[in-house]
Short mmCIF file of C-alpha atoms in Angstrom, two decimals:
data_model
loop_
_atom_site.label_atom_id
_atom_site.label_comp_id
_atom_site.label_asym_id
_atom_site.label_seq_id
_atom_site.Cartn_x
_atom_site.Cartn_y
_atom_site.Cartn_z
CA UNK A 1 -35.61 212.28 101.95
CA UNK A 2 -38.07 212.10 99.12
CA UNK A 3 -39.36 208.75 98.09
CA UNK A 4 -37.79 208.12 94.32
CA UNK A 5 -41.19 207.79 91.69
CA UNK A 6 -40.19 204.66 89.48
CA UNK A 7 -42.39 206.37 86.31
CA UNK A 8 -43.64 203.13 84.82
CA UNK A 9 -44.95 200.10 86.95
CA UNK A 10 -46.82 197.04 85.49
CA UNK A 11 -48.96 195.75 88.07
CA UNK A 12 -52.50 193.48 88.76
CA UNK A 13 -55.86 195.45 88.80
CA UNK A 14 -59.08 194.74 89.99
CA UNK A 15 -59.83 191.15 88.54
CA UNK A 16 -56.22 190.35 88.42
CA UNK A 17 -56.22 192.69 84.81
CA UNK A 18 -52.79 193.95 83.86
CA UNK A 19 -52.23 197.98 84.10
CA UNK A 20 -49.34 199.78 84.14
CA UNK A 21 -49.43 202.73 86.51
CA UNK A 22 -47.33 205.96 85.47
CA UNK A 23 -45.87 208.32 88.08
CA UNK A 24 -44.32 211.80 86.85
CA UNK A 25 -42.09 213.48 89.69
CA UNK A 26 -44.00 216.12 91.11
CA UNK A 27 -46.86 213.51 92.10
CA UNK A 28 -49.14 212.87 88.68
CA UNK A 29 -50.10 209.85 87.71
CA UNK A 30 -52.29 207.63 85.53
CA UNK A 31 -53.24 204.29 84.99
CA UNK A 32 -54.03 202.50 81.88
CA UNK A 33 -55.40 198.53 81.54
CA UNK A 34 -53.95 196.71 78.55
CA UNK A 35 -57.61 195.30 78.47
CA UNK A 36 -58.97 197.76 76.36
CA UNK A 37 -55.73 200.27 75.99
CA UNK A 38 -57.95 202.14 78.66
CA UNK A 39 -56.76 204.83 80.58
CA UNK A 40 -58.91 204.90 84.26
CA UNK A 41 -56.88 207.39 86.31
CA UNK A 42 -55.48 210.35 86.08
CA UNK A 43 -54.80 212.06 89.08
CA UNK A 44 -52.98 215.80 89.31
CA UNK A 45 -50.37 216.47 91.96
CA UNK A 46 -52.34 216.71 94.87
CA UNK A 47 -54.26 212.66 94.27
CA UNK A 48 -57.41 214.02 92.96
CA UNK A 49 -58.95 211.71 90.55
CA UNK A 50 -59.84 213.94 87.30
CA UNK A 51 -61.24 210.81 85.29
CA UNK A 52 -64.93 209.48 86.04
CA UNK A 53 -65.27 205.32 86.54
CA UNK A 54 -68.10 204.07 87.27
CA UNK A 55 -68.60 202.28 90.82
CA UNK A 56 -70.50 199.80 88.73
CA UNK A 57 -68.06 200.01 86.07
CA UNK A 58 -67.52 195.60 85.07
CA UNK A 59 -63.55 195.03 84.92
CA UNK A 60 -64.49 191.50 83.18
CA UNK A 61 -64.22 191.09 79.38
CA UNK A 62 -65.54 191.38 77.11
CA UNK A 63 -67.70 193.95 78.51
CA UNK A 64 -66.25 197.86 77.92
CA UNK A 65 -65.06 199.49 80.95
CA UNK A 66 -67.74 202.43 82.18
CA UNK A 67 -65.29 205.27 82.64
CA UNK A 68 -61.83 206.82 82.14
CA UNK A 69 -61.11 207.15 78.26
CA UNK A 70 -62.05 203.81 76.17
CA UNK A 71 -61.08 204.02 72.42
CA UNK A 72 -63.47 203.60 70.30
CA UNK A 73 -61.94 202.06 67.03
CA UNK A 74 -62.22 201.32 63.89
CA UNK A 75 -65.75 202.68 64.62
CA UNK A 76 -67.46 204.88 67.01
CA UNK A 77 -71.44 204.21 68.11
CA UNK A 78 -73.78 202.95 65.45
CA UNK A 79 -71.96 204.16 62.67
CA UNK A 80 -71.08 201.54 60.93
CA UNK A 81 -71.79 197.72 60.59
CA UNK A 82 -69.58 196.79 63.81
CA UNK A 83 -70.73 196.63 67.51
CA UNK A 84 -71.36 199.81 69.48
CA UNK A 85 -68.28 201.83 69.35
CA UNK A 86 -65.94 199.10 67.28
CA UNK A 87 -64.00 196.46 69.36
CA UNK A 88 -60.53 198.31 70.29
CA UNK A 89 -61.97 198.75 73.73
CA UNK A 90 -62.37 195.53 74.43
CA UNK A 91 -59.15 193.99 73.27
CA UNK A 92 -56.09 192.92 74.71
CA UNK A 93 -53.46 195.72 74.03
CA UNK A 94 -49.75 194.61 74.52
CA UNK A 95 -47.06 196.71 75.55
CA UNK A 96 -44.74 197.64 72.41
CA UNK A 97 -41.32 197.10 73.33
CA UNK A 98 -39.86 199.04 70.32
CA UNK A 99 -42.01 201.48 68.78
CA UNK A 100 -41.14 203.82 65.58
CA UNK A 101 -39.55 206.53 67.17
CA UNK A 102 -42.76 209.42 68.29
CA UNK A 103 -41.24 213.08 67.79
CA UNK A 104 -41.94 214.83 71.48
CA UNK A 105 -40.85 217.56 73.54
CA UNK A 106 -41.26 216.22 76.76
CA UNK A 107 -38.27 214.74 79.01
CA UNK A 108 -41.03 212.37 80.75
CA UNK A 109 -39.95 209.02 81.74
CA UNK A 110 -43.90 208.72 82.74
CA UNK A 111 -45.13 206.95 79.72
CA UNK A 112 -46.03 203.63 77.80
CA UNK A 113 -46.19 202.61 74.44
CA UNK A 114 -49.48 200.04 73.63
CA UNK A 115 -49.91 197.82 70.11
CA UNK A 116 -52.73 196.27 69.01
CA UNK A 117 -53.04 194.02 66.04
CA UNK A 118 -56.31 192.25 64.61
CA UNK A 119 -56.48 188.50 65.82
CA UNK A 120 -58.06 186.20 63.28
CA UNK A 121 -61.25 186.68 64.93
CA UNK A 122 -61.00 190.32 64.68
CA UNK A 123 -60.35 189.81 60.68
CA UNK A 124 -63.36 187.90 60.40
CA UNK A 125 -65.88 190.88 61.38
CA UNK A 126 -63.52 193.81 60.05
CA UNK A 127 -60.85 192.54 57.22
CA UNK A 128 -58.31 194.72 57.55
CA UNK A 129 -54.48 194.19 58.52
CA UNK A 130 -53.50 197.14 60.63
CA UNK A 131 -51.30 198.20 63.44
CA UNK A 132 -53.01 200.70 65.86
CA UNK A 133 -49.87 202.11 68.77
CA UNK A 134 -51.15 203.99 71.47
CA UNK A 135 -48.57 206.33 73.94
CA UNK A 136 -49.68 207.55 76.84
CA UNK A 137 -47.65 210.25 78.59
CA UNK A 138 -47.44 212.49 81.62
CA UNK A 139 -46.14 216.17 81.06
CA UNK A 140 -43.83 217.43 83.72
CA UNK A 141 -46.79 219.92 84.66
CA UNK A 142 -49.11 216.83 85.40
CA UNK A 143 -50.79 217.40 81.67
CA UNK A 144 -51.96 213.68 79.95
CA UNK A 145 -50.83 212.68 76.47
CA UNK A 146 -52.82 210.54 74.10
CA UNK A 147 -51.24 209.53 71.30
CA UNK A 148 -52.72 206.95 68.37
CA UNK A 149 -51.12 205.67 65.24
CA UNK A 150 -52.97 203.79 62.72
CA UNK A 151 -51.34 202.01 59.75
CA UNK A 152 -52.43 200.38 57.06
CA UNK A 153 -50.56 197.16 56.60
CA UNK A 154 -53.07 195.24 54.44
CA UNK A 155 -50.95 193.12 51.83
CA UNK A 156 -53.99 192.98 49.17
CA UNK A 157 -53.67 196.26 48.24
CA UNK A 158 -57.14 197.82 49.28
CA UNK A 159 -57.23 201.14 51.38
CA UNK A 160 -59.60 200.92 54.82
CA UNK A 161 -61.83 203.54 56.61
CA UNK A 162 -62.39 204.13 59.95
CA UNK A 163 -63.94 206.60 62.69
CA UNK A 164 -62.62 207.27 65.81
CA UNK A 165 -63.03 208.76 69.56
CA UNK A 166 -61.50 209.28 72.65
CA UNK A 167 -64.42 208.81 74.77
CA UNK A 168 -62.97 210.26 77.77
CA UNK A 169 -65.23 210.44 80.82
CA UNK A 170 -63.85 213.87 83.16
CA UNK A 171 -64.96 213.92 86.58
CA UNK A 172 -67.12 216.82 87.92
CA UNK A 173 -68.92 218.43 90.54
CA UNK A 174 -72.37 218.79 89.72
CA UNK A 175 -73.43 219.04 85.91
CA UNK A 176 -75.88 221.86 86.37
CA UNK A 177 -72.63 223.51 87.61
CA UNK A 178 -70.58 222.80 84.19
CA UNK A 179 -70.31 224.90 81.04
CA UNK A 180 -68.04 224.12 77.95
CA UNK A 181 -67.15 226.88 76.17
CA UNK A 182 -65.30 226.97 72.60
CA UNK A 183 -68.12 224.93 70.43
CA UNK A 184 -70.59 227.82 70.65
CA UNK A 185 -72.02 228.39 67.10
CA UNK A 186 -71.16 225.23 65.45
CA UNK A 187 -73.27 222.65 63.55
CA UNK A 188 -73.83 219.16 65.20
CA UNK A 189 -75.38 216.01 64.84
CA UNK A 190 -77.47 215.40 67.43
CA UNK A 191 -77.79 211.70 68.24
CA UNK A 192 -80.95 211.66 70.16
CA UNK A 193 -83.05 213.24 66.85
CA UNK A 194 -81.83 210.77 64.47
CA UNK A 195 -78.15 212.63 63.73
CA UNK A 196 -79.92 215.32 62.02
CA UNK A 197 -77.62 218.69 61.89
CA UNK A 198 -78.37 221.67 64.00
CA UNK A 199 -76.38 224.70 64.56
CA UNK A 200 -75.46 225.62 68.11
CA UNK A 201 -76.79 229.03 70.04
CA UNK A 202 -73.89 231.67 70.53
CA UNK A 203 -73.61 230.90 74.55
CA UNK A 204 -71.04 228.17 76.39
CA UNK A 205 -72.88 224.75 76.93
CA UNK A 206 -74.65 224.10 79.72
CA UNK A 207 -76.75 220.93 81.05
CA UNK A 208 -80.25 219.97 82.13
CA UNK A 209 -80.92 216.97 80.52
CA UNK A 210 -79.60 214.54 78.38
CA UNK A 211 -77.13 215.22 75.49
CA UNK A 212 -75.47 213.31 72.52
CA UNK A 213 -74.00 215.66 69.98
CA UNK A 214 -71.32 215.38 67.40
CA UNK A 215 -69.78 218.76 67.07
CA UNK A 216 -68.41 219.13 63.44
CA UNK A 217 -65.53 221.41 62.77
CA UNK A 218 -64.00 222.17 66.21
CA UNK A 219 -61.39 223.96 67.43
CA UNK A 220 -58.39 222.38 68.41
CA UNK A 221 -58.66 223.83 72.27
CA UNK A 222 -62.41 223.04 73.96
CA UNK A 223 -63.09 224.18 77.61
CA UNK A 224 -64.48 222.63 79.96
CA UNK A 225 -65.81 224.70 83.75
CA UNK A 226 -66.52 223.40 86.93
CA UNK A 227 -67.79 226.43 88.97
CA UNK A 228 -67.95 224.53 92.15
CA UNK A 229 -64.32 222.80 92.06
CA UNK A 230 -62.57 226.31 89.97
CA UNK A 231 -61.70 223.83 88.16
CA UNK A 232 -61.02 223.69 84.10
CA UNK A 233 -60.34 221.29 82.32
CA UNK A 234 -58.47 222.23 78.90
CA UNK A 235 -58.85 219.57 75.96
CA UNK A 236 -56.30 220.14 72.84
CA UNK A 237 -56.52 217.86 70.03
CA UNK A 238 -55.14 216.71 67.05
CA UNK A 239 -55.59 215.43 63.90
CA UNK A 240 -59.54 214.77 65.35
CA UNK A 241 -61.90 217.58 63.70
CA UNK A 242 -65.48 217.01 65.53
CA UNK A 243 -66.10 216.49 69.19
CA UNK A 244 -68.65 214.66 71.30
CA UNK A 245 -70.22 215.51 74.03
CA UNK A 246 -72.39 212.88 75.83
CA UNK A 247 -74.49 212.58 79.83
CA UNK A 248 -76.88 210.18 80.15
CA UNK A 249 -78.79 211.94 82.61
CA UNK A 250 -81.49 210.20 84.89
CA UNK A 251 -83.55 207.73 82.39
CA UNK A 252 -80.42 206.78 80.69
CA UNK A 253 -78.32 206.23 83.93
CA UNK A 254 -81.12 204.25 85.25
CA UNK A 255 -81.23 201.48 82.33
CA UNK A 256 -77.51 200.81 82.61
CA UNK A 257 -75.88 197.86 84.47
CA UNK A 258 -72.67 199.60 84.83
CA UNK A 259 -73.65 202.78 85.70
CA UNK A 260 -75.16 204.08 89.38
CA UNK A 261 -78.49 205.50 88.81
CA UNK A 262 -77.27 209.36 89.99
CA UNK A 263 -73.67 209.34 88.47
CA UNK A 264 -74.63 211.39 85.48
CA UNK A 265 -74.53 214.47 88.00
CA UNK A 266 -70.95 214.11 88.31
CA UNK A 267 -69.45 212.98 84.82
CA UNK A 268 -69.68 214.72 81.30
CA UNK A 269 -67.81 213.21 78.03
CA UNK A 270 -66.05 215.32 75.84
CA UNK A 271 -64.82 213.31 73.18
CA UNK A 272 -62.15 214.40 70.81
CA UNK A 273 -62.94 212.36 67.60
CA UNK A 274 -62.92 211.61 63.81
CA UNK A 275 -66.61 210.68 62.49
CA UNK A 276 -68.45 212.86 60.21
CA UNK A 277 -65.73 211.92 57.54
CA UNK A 278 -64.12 208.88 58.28
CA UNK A 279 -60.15 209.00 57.91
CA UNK A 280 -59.37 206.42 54.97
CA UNK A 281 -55.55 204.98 54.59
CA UNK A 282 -54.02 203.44 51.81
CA UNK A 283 -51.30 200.58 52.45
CA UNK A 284 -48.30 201.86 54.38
CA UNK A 285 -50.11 205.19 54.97
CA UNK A 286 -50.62 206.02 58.74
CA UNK A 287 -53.09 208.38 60.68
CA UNK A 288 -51.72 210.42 63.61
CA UNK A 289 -54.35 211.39 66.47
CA UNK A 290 -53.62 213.68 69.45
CA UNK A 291 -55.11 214.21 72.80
CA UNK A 292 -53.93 216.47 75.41
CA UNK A 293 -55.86 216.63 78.72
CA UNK A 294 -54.59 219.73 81.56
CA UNK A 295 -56.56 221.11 84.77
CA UNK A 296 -55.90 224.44 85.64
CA UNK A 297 -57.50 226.19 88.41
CA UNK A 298 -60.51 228.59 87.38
CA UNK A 299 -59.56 232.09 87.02
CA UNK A 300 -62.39 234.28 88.07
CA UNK A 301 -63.73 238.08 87.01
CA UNK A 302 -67.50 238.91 88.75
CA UNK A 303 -68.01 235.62 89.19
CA UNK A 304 -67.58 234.44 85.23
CA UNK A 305 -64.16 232.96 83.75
CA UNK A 306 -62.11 234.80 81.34
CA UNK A 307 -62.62 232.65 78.77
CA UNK A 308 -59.69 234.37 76.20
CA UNK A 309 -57.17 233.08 79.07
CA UNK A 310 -58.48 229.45 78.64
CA UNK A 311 -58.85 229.01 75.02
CA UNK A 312 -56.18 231.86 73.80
CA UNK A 313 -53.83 231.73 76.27
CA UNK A 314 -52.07 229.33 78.29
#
């Protein structure tokens, strides 16, 4: 007799933070901290972790969790007046108990709705009344579902602007081993030269030292290869034009507290996010952001994925 999955479990994590663990049937889960609205886990069918955290990562506010996907909201890295990457992330979420209704196809029970509101202190560094709601869903398939809502709900009147990422940290291999394909030719900003633009070379991605670009204008299906797992991951987004892809490699990895000096070998962040043009809402106008995260096993032809399959096809 098979074990009945309860889909949605609130439970203590490491420090004694709340998460709430989501099981589909045929064995996927995730995990998501209301510290943060964080997702840390997302494992397919068969218990492999797809998600990289940090074995340094600090589960003690108000320092970020290193790993998984934080949100970084109402501003991502340095631009803007706010700390690194805005303050969502490092937040309190609470569950919603009765969200607006979210059109979707899926028959899931696996999922959770999140709310965050500014506290006073929040409205002291960024004065804006807002309601950001966060779902996070399993697909029957083992696929994870991202979904953000931000409302303006400022009484005065005045519209607010914000950028925006998903700064999701996938697990792989061996980085030299990793290609992304689907941003070749594109402009960027790249971060380490002072976010001048650049315009990508016509071959996939690949890695040998550190990178922090903001790819402007993507498409709304990115690849990501792991030649040593045949593994792929396959981003689709949303409502979130540019995407950012980020290792720290050796220097980097080295100068964080939270991050083990080799781990950059066996992360990469592709972010799905909003921040060449910030997204600006009047009162009662909201912003609708989607992330949807699959694995599918690498299909090989002399030794090289067919890369119409991935980013045409399924």
């Amino acid at each position: 007799m098979s074990v009945e999955r309860i889909p949605v479990q609130l439970c203590k994590g490491v420090n004694g933070l709340d998460k709430v663990v989501l099981k589909e049937a045929k064995g996927s889960s995730a995990e998501i901290y209301l510290y943060g609205g964080h997702v840390t886990s997302w494992k397919n069918e068969n218990g492999e972790e797809m998600l990289f955290v940090s074995s340094k990562a600090i589960f003690k506010p108000p320092k970020a969790i290193r790993g998984g996907i934080p949100l970084c909201f109402p501003q991502f890295g340095s631009h803007g007046s706010l700390e690194q990457h805005g303050f969502a992330r490092n937040r309190i979420w609470s569950i919603d108990k009765d969200p607006p209704p979210l059109p979707t196809s899926s028959t899931s029970k696996a999922y959770v709705d999140l709310i965050l509101k500014p506290s006073e202190e929040d409205a002291k560094i960024w004065p804006h009344s807002y309601e950001f709601r966060l779902r996070v869903a399993l697909g029957p398939t083992g696929d994870l579902l991202l979904t953000s809502r931000v409302r303006n709900t400022n009484a005065d009147g005045k519209p607010f602007s914000f950028t925006f990422a998903y700064h999701t940290y996938f697990s792989v291999s061996d980085i030299s081993e990793v290609r992304i394909e689907g941003l070749e030719t594109l402009d960027y900003l790249d971060n380490l030269q002072n976010k001048e633009r650049f315009t990508e070379q016509g071959d996939a991605i690949t890695f040998e030292s550190e990178i922090d670009k903001i790819y402007l204008s993507t498409p709304t299906k990115i690849a990501i290869l792991d030649h040593e797992k045949k593994r792929t991951f396959v981003i689709r987004k949303d409502g979130l034009p540019d995407a950012v892809v980020w290792n720290p490699w050796d220097r980097k990895a080295k100068a964080m507290v939270d991050f083990g000096d080799d781990e950059y070998k066996y992360m990469l962040c592709v972010e799905a996010a909003a921040v060449e043009k910030p997204i600006t809402l009047r009162p009662g106008e909201e912003w609708k952001g989607r992330l949807e995260l699959s694995a599918v096993p690498s299909s090989y032809c002399s030794g090289q994925l067919d890369p119409q399959r991935v980013l045409l096809g399924t």
